[in-house]
Tab-separated table of C-alpha atoms in Angstrom:
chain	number	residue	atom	x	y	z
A	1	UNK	CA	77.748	-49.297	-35.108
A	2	UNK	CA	80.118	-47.827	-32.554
A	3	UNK	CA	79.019	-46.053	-29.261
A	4	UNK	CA	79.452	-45.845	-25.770
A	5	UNK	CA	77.554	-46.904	-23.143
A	6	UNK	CA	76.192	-43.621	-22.655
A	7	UNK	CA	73.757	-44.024	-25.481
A	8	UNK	CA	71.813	-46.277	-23.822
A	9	UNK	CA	68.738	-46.320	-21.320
A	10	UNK	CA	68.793	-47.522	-18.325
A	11	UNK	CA	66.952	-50.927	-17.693
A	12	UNK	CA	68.286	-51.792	-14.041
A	13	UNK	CA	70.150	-50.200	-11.246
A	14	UNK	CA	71.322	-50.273	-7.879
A	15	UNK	CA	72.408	-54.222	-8.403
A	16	UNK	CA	75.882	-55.104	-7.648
A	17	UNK	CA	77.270	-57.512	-10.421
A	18	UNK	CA	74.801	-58.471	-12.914
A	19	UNK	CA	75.298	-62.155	-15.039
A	20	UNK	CA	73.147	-64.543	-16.494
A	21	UNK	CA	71.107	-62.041	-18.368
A	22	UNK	CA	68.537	-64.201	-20.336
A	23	UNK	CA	65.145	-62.960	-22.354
A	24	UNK	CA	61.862	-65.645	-21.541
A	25	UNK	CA	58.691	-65.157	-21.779
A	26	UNK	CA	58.561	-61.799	-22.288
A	27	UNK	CA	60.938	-60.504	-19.569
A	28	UNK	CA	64.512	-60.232	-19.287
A	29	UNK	CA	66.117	-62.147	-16.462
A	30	UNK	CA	69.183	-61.615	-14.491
A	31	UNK	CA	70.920	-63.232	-11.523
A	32	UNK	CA	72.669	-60.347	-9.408
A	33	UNK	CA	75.685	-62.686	-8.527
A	34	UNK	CA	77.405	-61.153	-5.557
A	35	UNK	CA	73.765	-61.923	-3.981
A	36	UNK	CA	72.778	-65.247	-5.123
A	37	UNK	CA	69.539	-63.484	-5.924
A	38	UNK	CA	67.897	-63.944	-9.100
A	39	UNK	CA	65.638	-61.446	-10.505
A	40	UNK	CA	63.366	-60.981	-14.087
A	41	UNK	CA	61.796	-57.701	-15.202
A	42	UNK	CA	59.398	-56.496	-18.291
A	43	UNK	CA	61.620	-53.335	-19.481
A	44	UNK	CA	58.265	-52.001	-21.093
A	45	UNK	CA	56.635	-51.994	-17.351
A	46	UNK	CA	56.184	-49.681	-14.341
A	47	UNK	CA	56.580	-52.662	-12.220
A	48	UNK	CA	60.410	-52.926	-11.335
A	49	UNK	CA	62.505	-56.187	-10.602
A	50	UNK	CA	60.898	-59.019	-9.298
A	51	UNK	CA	62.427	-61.675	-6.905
A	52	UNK	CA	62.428	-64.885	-8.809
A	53	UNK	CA	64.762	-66.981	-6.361
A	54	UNK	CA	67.978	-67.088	-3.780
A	55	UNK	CA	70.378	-69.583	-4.226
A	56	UNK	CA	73.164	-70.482	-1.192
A	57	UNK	CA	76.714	-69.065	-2.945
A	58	UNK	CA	77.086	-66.825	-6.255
A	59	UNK	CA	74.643	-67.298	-8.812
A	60	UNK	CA	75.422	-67.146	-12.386
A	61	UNK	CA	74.178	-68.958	-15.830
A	62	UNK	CA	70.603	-69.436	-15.865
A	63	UNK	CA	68.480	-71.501	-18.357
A	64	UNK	CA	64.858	-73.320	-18.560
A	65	UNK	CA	64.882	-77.288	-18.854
A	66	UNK	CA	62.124	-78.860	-21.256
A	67	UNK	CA	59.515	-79.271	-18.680
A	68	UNK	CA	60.013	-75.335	-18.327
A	69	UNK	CA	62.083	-75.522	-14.596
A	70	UNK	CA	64.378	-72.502	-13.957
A	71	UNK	CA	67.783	-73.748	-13.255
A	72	UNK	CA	70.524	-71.309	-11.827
A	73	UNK	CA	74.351	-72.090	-11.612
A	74	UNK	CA	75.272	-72.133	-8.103
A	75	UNK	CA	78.826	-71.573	-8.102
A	76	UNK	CA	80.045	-71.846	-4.973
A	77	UNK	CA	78.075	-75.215	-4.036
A	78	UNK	CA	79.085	-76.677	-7.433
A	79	UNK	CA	75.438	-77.515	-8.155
A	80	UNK	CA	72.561	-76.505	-10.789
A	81	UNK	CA	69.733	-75.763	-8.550
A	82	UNK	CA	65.902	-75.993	-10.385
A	83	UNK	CA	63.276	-73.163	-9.218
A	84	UNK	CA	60.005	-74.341	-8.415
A	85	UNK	CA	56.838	-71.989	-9.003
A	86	UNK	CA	56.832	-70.258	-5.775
A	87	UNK	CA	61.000	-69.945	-5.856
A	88	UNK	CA	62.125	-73.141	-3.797
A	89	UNK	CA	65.151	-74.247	-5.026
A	90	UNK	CA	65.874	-78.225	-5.186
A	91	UNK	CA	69.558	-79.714	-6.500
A	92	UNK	CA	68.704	-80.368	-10.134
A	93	UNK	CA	72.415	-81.854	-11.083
A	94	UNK	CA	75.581	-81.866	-8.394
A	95	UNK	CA	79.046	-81.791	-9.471
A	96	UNK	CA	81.031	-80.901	-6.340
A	97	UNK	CA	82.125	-84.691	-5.961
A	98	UNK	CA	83.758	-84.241	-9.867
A	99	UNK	CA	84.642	-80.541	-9.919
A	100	UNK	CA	86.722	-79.196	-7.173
A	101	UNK	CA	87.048	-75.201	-8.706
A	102	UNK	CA	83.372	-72.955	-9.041
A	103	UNK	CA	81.068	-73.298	-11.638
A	104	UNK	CA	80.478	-70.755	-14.086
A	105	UNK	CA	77.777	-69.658	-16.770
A	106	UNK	CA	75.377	-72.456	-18.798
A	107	UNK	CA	73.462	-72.794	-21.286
A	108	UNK	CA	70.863	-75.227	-21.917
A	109	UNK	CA	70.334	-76.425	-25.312
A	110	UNK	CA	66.719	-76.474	-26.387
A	111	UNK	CA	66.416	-78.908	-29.101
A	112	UNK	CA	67.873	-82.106	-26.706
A	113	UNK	CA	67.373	-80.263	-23.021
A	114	UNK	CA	71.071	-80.753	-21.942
A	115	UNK	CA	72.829	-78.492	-20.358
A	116	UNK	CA	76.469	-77.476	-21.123
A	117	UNK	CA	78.187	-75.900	-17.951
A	118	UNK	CA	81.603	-74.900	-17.065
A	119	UNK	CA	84.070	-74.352	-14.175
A	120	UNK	CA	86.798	-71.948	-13.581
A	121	UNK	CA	89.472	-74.808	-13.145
A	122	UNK	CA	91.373	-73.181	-10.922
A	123	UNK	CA	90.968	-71.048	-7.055
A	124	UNK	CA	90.649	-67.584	-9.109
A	125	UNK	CA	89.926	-65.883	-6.203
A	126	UNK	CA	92.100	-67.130	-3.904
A	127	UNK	CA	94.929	-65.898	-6.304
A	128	UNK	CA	95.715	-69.719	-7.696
A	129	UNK	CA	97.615	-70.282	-11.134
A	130	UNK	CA	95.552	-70.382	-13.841
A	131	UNK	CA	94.704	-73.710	-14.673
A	132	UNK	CA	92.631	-74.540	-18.088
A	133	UNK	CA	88.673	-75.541	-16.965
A	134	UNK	CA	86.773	-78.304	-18.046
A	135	UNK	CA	83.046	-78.085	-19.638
A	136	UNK	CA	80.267	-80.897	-18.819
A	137	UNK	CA	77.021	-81.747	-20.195
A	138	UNK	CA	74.114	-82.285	-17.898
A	139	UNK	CA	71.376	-84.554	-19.128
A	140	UNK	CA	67.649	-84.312	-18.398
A	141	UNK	CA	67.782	-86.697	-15.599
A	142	UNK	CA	70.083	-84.235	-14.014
A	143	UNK	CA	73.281	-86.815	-14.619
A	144	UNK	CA	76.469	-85.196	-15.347
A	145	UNK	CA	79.766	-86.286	-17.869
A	146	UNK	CA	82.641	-84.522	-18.902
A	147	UNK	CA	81.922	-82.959	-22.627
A	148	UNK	CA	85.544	-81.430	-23.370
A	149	UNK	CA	88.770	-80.278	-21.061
A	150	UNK	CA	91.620	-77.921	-21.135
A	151	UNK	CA	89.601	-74.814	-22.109
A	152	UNK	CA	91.030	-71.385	-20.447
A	153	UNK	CA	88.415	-70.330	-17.667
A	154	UNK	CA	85.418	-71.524	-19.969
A	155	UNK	CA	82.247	-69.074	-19.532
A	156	UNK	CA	79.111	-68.566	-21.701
A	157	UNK	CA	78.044	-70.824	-24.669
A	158	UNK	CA	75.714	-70.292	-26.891
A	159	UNK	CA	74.384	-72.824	-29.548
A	160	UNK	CA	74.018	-71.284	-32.968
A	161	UNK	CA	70.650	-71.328	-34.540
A	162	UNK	CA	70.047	-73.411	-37.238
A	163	UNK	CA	73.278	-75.768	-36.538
A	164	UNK	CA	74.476	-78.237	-34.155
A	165	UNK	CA	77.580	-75.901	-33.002
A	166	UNK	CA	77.835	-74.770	-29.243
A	167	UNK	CA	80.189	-72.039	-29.114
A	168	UNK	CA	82.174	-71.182	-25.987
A	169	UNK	CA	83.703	-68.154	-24.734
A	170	UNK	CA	87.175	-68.728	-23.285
A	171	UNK	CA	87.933	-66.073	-21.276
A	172	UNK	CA	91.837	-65.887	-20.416
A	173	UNK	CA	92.480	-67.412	-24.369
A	174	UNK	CA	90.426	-64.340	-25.761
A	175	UNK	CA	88.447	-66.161	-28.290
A	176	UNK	CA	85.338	-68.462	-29.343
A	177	UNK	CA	86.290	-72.492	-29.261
A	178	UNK	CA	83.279	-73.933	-31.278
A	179	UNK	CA	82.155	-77.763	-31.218
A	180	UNK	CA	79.382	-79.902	-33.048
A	181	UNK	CA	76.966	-81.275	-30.528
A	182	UNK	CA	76.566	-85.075	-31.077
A	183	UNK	CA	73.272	-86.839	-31.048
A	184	UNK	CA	74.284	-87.990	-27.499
A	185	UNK	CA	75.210	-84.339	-26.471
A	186	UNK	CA	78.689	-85.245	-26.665
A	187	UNK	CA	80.876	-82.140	-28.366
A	188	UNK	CA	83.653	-83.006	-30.500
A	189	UNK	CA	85.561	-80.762	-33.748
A	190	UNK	CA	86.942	-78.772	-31.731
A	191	UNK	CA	88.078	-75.557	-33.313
A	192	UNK	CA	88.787	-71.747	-33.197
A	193	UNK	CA	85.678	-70.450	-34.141
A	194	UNK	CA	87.132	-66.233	-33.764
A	195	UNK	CA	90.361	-64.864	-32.457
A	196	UNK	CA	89.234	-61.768	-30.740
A	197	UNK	CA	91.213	-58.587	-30.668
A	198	UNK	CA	94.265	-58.281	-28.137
A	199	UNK	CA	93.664	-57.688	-24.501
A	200	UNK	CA	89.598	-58.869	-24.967
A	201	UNK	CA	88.393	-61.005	-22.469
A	202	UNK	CA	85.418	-62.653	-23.189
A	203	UNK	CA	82.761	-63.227	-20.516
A	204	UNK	CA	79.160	-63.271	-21.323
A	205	UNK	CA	77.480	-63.103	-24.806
A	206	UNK	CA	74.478	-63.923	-26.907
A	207	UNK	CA	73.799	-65.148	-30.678
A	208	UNK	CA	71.576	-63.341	-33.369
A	209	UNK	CA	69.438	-64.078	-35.613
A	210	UNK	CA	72.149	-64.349	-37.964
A	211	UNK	CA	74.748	-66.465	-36.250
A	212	UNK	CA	76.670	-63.562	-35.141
A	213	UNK	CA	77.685	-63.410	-31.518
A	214	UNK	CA	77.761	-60.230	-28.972
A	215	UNK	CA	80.255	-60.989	-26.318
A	216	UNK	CA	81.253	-58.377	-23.783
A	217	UNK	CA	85.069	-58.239	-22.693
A	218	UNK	CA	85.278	-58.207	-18.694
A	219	UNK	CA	88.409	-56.258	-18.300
A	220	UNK	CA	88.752	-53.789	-21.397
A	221	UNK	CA	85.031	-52.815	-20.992
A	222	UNK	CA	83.306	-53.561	-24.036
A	223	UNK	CA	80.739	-55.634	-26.230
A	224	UNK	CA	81.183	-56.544	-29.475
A	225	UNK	CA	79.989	-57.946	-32.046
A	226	UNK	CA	81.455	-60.993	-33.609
A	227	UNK	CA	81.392	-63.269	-36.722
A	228	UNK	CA	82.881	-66.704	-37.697
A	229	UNK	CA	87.054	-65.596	-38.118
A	230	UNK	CA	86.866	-63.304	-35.796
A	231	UNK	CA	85.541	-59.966	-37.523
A	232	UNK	CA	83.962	-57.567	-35.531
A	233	UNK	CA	81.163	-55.754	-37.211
A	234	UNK	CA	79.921	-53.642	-34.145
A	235	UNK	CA	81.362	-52.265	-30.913
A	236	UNK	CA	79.646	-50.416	-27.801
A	237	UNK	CA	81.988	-49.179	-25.304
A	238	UNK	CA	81.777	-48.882	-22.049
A	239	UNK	CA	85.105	-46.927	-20.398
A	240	UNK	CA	85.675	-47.258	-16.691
A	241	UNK	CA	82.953	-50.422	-16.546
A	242	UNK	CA	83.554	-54.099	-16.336
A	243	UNK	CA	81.277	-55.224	-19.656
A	244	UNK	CA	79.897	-58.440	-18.006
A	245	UNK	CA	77.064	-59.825	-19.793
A	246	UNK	CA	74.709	-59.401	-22.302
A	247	UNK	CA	71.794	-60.883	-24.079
A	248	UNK	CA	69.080	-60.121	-26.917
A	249	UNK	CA	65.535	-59.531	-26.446
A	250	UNK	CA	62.665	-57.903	-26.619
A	251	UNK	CA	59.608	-58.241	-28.812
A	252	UNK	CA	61.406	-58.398	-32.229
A	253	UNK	CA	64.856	-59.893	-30.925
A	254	UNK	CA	66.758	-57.026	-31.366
A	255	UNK	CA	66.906	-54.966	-28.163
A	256	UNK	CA	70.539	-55.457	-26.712
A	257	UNK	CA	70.673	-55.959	-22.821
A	258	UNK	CA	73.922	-54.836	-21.768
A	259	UNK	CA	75.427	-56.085	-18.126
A	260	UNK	CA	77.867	-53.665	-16.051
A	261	UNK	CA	79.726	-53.548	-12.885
A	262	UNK	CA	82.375	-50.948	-11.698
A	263	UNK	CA	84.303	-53.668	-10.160
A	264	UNK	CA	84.108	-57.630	-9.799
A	265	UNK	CA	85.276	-57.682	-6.350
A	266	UNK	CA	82.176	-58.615	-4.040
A	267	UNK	CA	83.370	-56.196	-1.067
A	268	UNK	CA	83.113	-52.815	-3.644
A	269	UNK	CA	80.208	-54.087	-5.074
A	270	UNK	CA	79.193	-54.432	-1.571
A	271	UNK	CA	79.423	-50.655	-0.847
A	272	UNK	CA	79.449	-49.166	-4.644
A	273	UNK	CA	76.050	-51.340	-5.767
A	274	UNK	CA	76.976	-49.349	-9.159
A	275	UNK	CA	75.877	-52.737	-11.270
A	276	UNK	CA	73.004	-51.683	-14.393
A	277	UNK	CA	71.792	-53.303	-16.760
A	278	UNK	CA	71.119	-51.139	-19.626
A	279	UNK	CA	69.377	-51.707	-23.340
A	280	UNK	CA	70.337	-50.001	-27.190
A	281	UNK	CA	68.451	-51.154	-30.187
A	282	UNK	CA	71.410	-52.803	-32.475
A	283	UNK	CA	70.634	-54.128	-36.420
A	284	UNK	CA	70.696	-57.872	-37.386
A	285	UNK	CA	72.404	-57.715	-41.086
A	286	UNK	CA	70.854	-59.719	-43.880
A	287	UNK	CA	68.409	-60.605	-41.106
Protein backbone atom coordinates (compact mmCIF):
# COMPACT_ATOMS: atom_id res chain seq x y z
CA UNK A 1 0.00 0.00 0.00
CA UNK A 2 1.07 3.52 -0.88
CA UNK A 3 -1.13 6.70 -0.42
CA UNK A 4 -1.30 9.98 0.85
CA UNK A 5 -2.81 11.32 3.60
CA UNK A 6 -5.59 12.48 1.64
CA UNK A 7 -7.18 9.08 1.56
CA UNK A 8 -8.06 9.13 4.85
CA UNK A 9 -11.06 10.35 7.13
CA UNK A 10 -10.84 12.57 9.46
CA UNK A 11 -10.96 11.34 13.18
CA UNK A 12 -9.86 14.67 15.07
CA UNK A 13 -9.32 18.28 14.39
CA UNK A 14 -8.69 21.58 15.56
CA UNK A 15 -5.85 20.06 18.14
CA UNK A 16 -2.49 21.51 17.95
CA UNK A 17 0.20 18.66 18.14
CA UNK A 18 -1.21 15.34 18.67
CA UNK A 19 1.20 12.32 20.52
CA UNK A 20 0.60 9.51 22.57
CA UNK A 21 -2.10 8.11 20.41
CA UNK A 22 -3.11 4.80 22.19
CA UNK A 23 -6.40 2.39 21.48
CA UNK A 24 -8.14 1.12 25.22
CA UNK A 25 -11.12 0.08 25.86
CA UNK A 26 -12.72 0.79 22.94
CA UNK A 27 -11.58 4.39 22.28
CA UNK A 28 -8.61 5.86 20.90
CA UNK A 29 -6.68 8.17 23.17
CA UNK A 30 -4.48 11.06 22.53
CA UNK A 31 -2.60 13.65 24.58
CA UNK A 32 -2.66 17.09 22.57
CA UNK A 33 0.95 17.98 23.79
CA UNK A 34 1.37 21.68 23.28
CA UNK A 35 -1.67 21.65 25.94
CA UNK A 36 -0.86 19.15 28.47
CA UNK A 37 -4.41 18.05 27.84
CA UNK A 38 -5.23 14.57 27.35
CA UNK A 39 -8.19 13.51 25.49
CA UNK A 40 -9.94 9.81 24.30
CA UNK A 41 -12.68 9.50 21.69
CA UNK A 42 -14.95 6.45 20.16
CA UNK A 43 -14.30 7.23 16.24
CA UNK A 44 -17.66 5.22 15.63
CA UNK A 45 -19.57 8.00 17.92
CA UNK A 46 -21.42 11.33 17.58
CA UNK A 47 -19.97 12.26 20.83
CA UNK A 48 -16.60 14.16 20.07
CA UNK A 49 -13.35 14.31 22.30
CA UNK A 50 -13.62 13.94 25.78
CA UNK A 51 -11.36 15.59 28.48
CA UNK A 52 -9.64 12.77 30.22
CA UNK A 53 -6.93 14.92 32.21
CA UNK A 54 -4.39 18.17 32.31
CA UNK A 55 -1.08 17.64 33.27
CA UNK A 56 1.39 20.87 34.39
CA UNK A 57 4.08 20.96 31.15
CA UNK A 58 3.80 18.96 27.69
CA UNK A 59 2.20 15.77 27.78
CA UNK A 60 3.27 12.92 25.74
CA UNK A 61 3.46 8.85 26.09
CA UNK A 62 0.55 7.53 27.75
CA UNK A 63 -0.04 3.93 29.05
CA UNK A 64 -2.36 1.96 31.74
CA UNK A 65 -0.47 0.30 34.83
CA UNK A 66 -1.85 -3.24 36.00
CA UNK A 67 -4.28 -1.94 38.45
CA UNK A 68 -5.71 -0.08 35.24
CA UNK A 69 -4.28 3.79 36.35
CA UNK A 70 -3.75 6.15 33.36
CA UNK A 71 -0.27 7.40 33.47
CA UNK A 72 0.82 10.39 31.15
CA UNK A 73 4.52 11.51 30.50
CA UNK A 74 4.89 14.87 31.81
CA UNK A 75 7.75 16.19 30.07
CA UNK A 76 8.55 19.24 31.29
CA UNK A 77 8.25 18.24 35.16
CA UNK A 78 10.25 15.05 34.43
CA UNK A 79 7.53 12.97 36.10
CA UNK A 80 4.88 10.10 35.11
CA UNK A 81 1.76 11.44 36.55
CA UNK A 82 -1.26 8.54 37.28
CA UNK A 83 -5.02 9.74 36.46
CA UNK A 84 -7.45 8.99 38.96
CA UNK A 85 -11.24 8.31 37.92
CA UNK A 86 -12.46 11.77 38.00
CA UNK A 87 -8.93 13.12 36.20
CA UNK A 88 -6.74 14.15 39.34
CA UNK A 89 -3.41 13.63 38.58
CA UNK A 90 -0.92 12.31 41.48
CA UNK A 91 3.17 11.79 40.76
CA UNK A 92 3.19 8.09 39.94
CA UNK A 93 7.25 7.90 39.38
CA UNK A 94 9.69 11.26 39.48
CA UNK A 95 12.84 11.43 37.67
CA UNK A 96 13.77 15.13 37.67
CA UNK A 97 16.43 14.46 40.53
CA UNK A 98 18.16 11.70 37.79
CA UNK A 99 17.23 13.25 34.44
CA UNK A 100 18.08 16.80 33.85
CA UNK A 101 16.72 16.97 29.78
CA UNK A 102 12.50 16.31 29.13
CA UNK A 103 10.97 13.18 29.05
CA UNK A 104 9.60 11.74 26.08
CA UNK A 105 7.06 8.91 24.93
CA UNK A 106 6.51 5.38 27.14
CA UNK A 107 5.30 2.47 26.97
CA UNK A 108 4.23 0.23 29.60
CA UNK A 109 4.75 -3.35 29.21
CA UNK A 110 1.74 -5.46 30.06
CA UNK A 111 2.95 -8.81 30.90
CA UNK A 112 5.39 -7.37 34.07
CA UNK A 113 3.63 -3.63 34.44
CA UNK A 114 6.96 -1.69 34.00
CA UNK A 115 7.26 1.06 32.25
CA UNK A 116 10.08 1.90 29.77
CA UNK A 117 10.46 5.79 29.32
CA UNK A 118 12.88 8.00 27.68
CA UNK A 119 14.42 11.52 27.66
CA UNK A 120 15.63 13.76 25.00
CA UNK A 121 19.24 13.97 26.56
CA UNK A 122 19.87 17.10 25.57
CA UNK A 123 18.03 21.13 25.75
CA UNK A 124 16.42 20.46 22.11
CA UNK A 125 14.63 23.39 22.31
CA UNK A 126 16.81 25.66 23.60
CA UNK A 127 19.04 24.87 20.48
CA UNK A 128 21.67 22.54 22.66
CA UNK A 129 24.04 19.92 20.86
CA UNK A 130 22.62 16.85 20.45
CA UNK A 131 23.52 14.66 23.08
CA UNK A 132 22.52 10.71 22.94
CA UNK A 133 19.37 10.09 25.70
CA UNK A 134 19.11 7.56 28.13
CA UNK A 135 15.95 5.06 28.57
CA UNK A 136 14.70 3.91 32.23
CA UNK A 137 12.42 1.37 33.46
CA UNK A 138 9.82 2.28 36.00
CA UNK A 139 8.62 -0.47 38.27
CA UNK A 140 5.15 -0.92 39.75
CA UNK A 141 6.00 0.74 42.92
CA UNK A 142 6.68 3.74 40.81
CA UNK A 143 10.76 3.30 41.48
CA UNK A 144 12.90 4.24 38.68
CA UNK A 145 16.62 2.67 37.23
CA UNK A 146 18.47 3.30 34.29
CA UNK A 147 17.59 0.35 31.57
CA UNK A 148 20.16 1.38 28.68
CA UNK A 149 22.17 4.84 27.64
CA UNK A 150 23.59 6.51 24.66
CA UNK A 151 20.51 6.12 22.42
CA UNK A 152 19.97 9.25 19.88
CA UNK A 153 16.83 11.25 21.23
CA UNK A 154 15.04 7.85 22.23
CA UNK A 155 11.07 8.10 21.58
CA UNK A 156 8.36 5.39 21.31
CA UNK A 157 8.85 1.64 22.17
CA UNK A 158 6.85 -0.87 21.56
CA UNK A 159 7.19 -4.52 22.88
CA UNK A 160 6.60 -7.10 20.20
CA UNK A 161 3.86 -9.56 20.73
CA UNK A 162 4.64 -12.87 21.41
CA UNK A 163 8.48 -12.07 22.48
CA UNK A 164 10.36 -10.47 25.14
CA UNK A 165 11.86 -7.65 22.65
CA UNK A 166 11.08 -3.86 23.36
CA UNK A 167 11.87 -2.03 20.35
CA UNK A 168 12.81 1.65 20.37
CA UNK A 169 12.60 4.31 17.93
CA UNK A 170 15.72 6.48 17.81
CA UNK A 171 14.90 9.43 16.29
CA UNK A 172 18.13 11.48 15.13
CA UNK A 173 19.91 7.67 14.33
CA UNK A 174 16.87 6.89 11.93
CA UNK A 175 16.30 3.39 12.97
CA UNK A 176 14.77 0.66 15.48
CA UNK A 177 17.45 -0.40 18.45
CA UNK A 178 15.73 -3.63 19.79
CA UNK A 179 16.51 -5.29 23.33
CA UNK A 180 15.29 -8.54 25.23
CA UNK A 181 13.48 -7.57 28.37
CA UNK A 182 14.96 -9.53 31.36
CA UNK A 183 12.88 -11.17 33.99
CA UNK A 184 13.84 -8.14 36.18
CA UNK A 185 12.83 -5.64 33.35
CA UNK A 186 16.33 -5.04 32.75
CA UNK A 187 17.04 -4.74 28.66
CA UNK A 188 20.15 -6.05 27.38
CA UNK A 189 21.20 -7.51 23.39
CA UNK A 190 21.24 -4.59 22.19
CA UNK A 191 20.96 -4.48 18.45
CA UNK A 192 19.81 -2.81 15.15
CA UNK A 193 16.60 -4.16 14.78
CA UNK A 194 15.88 -1.87 11.00
CA UNK A 195 17.91 0.79 9.32
CA UNK A 196 15.28 3.04 8.00
CA UNK A 197 15.54 4.86 4.73
CA UNK A 198 17.75 8.16 4.54
CA UNK A 199 16.48 11.38 5.94
CA UNK A 200 13.51 9.27 8.15
CA UNK A 201 13.12 10.32 11.46
CA UNK A 202 11.36 8.17 13.54
CA UNK A 203 8.95 9.48 16.19
CA UNK A 204 5.92 7.61 17.16
CA UNK A 205 4.81 4.08 16.03
CA UNK A 206 2.83 0.99 16.82
CA UNK A 207 3.28 -2.98 16.34
CA UNK A 208 0.84 -5.40 14.44
CA UNK A 209 -0.41 -8.32 14.78
CA UNK A 210 2.40 -9.63 12.95
CA UNK A 211 5.44 -8.05 14.52
CA UNK A 212 5.64 -5.43 11.97
CA UNK A 213 6.00 -1.87 13.14
CA UNK A 214 4.27 1.52 11.69
CA UNK A 215 6.47 4.37 12.62
CA UNK A 216 5.81 7.85 11.30
CA UNK A 217 8.96 10.06 10.31
CA UNK A 218 8.61 13.66 12.04
CA UNK A 219 10.41 15.68 9.50
CA UNK A 220 9.97 13.94 5.96
CA UNK A 221 6.20 13.47 6.69
CA UNK A 222 5.42 9.98 6.53
CA UNK A 223 4.41 6.51 8.13
CA UNK A 224 5.64 3.47 7.23
CA UNK A 225 5.56 0.33 7.62
CA UNK A 226 8.46 -1.66 8.86
CA UNK A 227 9.85 -5.23 9.31
CA UNK A 228 12.87 -6.84 11.12
CA UNK A 229 16.08 -5.50 8.52
CA UNK A 230 14.56 -2.70 7.79
CA UNK A 231 12.07 -3.45 4.76
CA UNK A 232 9.33 -1.35 4.29
CA UNK A 233 6.25 -3.06 3.06
CA UNK A 234 3.79 -0.01 3.19
CA UNK A 235 4.00 3.78 3.03
CA UNK A 236 1.24 6.63 3.57
CA UNK A 237 2.41 10.01 2.86
CA UNK A 238 1.67 12.91 4.18
CA UNK A 239 3.47 16.11 2.15
CA UNK A 240 3.65 19.43 3.91
CA UNK A 241 2.70 17.58 7.53
CA UNK A 242 4.90 16.65 10.40
CA UNK A 243 3.84 12.61 10.61
CA UNK A 244 3.91 12.48 14.48
CA UNK A 245 2.29 9.52 15.81
CA UNK A 246 0.35 6.72 15.17
CA UNK A 247 -1.30 3.71 16.61
CA UNK A 248 -3.67 0.63 15.67
CA UNK A 249 -7.11 0.13 16.68
CA UNK A 250 -10.36 -0.35 16.32
CA UNK A 251 -12.60 -3.36 16.69
CA UNK A 252 -10.51 -5.86 14.61
CA UNK A 253 -6.96 -4.15 15.17
CA UNK A 254 -6.56 -2.92 11.96
CA UNK A 255 -7.79 0.68 11.69
CA UNK A 256 -4.57 2.92 11.45
CA UNK A 257 -4.72 6.21 13.59
CA UNK A 258 -2.52 8.56 11.98
CA UNK A 259 -1.09 11.80 14.12
CA UNK A 260 -0.33 15.26 12.22
CA UNK A 261 0.84 18.67 12.91
CA UNK A 262 1.81 21.47 10.38
CA UNK A 263 4.56 22.47 12.60
CA UNK A 264 6.17 21.32 16.06
CA UNK A 265 6.78 24.70 17.26
CA UNK A 266 4.19 25.43 20.19
CA UNK A 267 3.74 29.28 19.15
CA UNK A 268 2.29 28.13 15.32
CA UNK A 269 0.51 25.50 16.74
CA UNK A 270 -0.68 28.14 18.99
CA UNK A 271 -2.31 30.19 16.17
CA UNK A 272 -2.49 27.39 13.21
CA UNK A 273 -4.32 24.56 15.69
CA UNK A 274 -3.99 22.57 12.19
CA UNK A 275 -3.12 19.16 14.37
CA UNK A 276 -5.73 15.88 13.12
CA UNK A 277 -5.74 12.84 13.80
CA UNK A 278 -6.96 10.88 10.97
CA UNK A 279 -7.75 6.86 10.36
CA UNK A 280 -7.20 4.38 6.87
CA UNK A 281 -7.94 0.74 7.11
CA UNK A 282 -4.28 -0.93 6.34
CA UNK A 283 -3.85 -5.12 5.89
CA UNK A 284 -1.94 -7.28 8.47
CA UNK A 285 -0.04 -9.94 6.04
CA UNK A 286 -0.11 -13.60 6.95
CA UNK A 287 -2.21 -12.24 9.82
Amino acid sequence: MHITLDSTTDVVTDIRFPEGNRWHDGRLWYSDMHTGEVFSIDPASDAGPRLETTVDGQSSGLGWLADGRLIVSSMESRTVVAVAADGATSVFADLSGVESSLLNDLVVDTETGRTYIGAFGYDLYGGEELRPGPLYVIDQDGSSRLAAEGLVFPNSANVLPGTRTLVVSETWGGRLTAFDIAADGSLSGRREWAALPEGVTPDGSTVDSAGAIWVCSVDTGEFLRVVEGGEVTDRIDAPGRCAIDCALGGPDGRTLYLATADSYDPGTTAQTRAGRISAVRVAVPGA
